GROMACS .gro file of C-alpha atoms in nm:
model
  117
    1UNK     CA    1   0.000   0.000   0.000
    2UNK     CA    2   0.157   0.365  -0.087
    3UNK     CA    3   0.154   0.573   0.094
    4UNK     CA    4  -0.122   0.797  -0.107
    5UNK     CA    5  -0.360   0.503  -0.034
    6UNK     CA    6  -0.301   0.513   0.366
    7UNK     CA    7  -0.373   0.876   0.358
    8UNK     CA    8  -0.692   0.793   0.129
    9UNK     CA    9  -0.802   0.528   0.349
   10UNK     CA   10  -0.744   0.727   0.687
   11UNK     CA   11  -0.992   0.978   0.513
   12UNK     CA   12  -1.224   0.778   0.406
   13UNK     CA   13  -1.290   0.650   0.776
   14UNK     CA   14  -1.619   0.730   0.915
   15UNK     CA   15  -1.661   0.975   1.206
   16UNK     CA   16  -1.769   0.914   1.498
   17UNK     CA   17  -2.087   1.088   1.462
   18UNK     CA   18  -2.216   0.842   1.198
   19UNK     CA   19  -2.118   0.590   1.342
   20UNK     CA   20  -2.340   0.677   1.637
   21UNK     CA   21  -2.607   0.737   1.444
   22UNK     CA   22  -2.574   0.423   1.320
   23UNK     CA   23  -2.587   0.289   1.583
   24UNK     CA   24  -2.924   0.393   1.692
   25UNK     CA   25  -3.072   0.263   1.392
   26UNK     CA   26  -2.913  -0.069   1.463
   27UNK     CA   27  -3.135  -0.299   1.723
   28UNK     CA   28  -2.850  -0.490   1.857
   29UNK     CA   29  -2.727  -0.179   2.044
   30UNK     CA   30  -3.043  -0.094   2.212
   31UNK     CA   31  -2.943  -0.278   2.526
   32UNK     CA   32  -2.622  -0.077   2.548
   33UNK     CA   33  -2.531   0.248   2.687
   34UNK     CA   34  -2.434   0.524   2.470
   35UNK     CA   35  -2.074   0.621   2.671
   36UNK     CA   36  -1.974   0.210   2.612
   37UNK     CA   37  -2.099   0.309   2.241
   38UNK     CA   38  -1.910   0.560   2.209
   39UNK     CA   39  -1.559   0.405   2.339
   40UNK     CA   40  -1.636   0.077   2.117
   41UNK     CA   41  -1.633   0.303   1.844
   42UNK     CA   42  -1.320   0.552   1.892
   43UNK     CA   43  -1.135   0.139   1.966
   44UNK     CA   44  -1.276   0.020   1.643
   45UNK     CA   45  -1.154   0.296   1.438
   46UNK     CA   46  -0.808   0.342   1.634
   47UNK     CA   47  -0.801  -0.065   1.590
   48UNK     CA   48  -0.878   0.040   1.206
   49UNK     CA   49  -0.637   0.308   1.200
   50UNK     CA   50  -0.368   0.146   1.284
   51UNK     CA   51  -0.400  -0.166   1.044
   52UNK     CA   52  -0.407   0.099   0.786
   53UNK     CA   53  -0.065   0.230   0.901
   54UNK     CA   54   0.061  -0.097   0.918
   55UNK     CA   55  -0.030  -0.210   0.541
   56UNK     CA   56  -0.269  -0.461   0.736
   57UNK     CA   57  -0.552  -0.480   0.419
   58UNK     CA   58  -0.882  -0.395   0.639
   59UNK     CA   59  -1.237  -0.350   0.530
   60UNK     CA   60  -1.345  -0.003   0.600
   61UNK     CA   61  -1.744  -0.017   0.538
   62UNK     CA   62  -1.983   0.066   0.796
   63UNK     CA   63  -2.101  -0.267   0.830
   64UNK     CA   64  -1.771  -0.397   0.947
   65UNK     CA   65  -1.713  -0.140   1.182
   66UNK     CA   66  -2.017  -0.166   1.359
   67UNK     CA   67  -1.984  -0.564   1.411
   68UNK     CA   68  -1.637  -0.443   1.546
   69UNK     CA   69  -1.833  -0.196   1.760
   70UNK     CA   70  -2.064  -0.424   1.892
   71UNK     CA   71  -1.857  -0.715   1.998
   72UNK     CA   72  -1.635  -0.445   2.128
   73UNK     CA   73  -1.938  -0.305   2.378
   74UNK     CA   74  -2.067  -0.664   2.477
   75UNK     CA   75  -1.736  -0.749   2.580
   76UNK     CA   76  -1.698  -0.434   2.750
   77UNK     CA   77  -2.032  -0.467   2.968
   78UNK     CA   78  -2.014  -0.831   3.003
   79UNK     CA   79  -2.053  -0.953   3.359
   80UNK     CA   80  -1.733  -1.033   3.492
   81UNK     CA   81  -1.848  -1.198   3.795
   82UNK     CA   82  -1.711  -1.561   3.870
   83UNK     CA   83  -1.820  -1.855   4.107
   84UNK     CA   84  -1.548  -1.939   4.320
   85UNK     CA   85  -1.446  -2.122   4.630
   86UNK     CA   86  -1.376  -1.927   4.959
   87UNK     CA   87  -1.169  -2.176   5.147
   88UNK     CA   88  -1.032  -1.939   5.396
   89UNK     CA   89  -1.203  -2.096   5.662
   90UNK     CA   90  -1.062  -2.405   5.616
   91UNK     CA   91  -0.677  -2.313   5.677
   92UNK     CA   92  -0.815  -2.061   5.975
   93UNK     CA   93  -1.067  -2.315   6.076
   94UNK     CA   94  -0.827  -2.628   6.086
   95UNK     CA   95  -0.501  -2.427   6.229
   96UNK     CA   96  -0.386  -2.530   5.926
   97UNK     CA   97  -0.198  -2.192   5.927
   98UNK     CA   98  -0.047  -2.242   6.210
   99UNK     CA   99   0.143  -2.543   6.133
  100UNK     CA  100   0.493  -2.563   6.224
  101UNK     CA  101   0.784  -2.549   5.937
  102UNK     CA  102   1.013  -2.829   5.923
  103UNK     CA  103   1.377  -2.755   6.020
  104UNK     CA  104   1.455  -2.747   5.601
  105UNK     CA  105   1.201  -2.539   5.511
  106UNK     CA  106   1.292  -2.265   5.794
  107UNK     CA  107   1.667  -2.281   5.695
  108UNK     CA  108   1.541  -2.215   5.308
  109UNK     CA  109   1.310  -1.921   5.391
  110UNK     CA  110   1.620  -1.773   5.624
  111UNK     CA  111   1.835  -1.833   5.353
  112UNK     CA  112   1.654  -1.656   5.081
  113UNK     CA  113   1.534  -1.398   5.342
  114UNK     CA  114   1.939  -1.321   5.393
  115UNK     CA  115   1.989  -1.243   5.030
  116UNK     CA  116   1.929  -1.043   4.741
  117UNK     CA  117   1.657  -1.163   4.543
   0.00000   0.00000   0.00000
């Protein structure tokens, strides 16, 4: 790519107006805030911007960029909530943290507490 055609392509990018407008014509953002909307869409057309620069061959149509968008927001409010397993009380519980070191284990954590790490 020459570097004529980067500069073209940069041009040719959409703003981020239409692309918000876009957006509100588009039913799979309705469940979305507008400021996670509005981030997807300054990352999708940085993400864009910089596969131009980089002779990366990208699509640059609005339909591409707002599938970009979108999976961009959903990841972005995507609950990031886990199960896990609080077994604190076990080792507090048990006196499990209180067991006693063996002598090798005490002379290791000396040594390494003597020295540059």
């Amino acid at each position: 790519m020459t570097r004529s055609d980067k500069h073209e392509n940069l041009k040719n990018l959409p703003g981020i107006d239409h692309l918000l407008e876009l957006s509100k014509k588009n039913k799979s953002f309705l469940d979305i805030p507008r400021s996670v909307i509005l981030e997807s869409a300054r990352t999708a057309l940085e993400i864009i911007r910089k596969n131009i620069l980089a002779n990366i061959e990208t699509p640059i149509n609005d339909d591409t960029i707002l599938m970009q968008m979108h999976v961009l927001a959903k990841e972005k409010i995507r609950p990031r909530l886990v199960n896990v397993i609080n077994a604190t009380g076990v080792v507090l519980h048990t006196n499990l943290g209180r067991a006693l070191l063996c002598d090798d284990a005490l002379k290791n954590i000396t040594r390494i507490a003597q020295s540059y790490s």
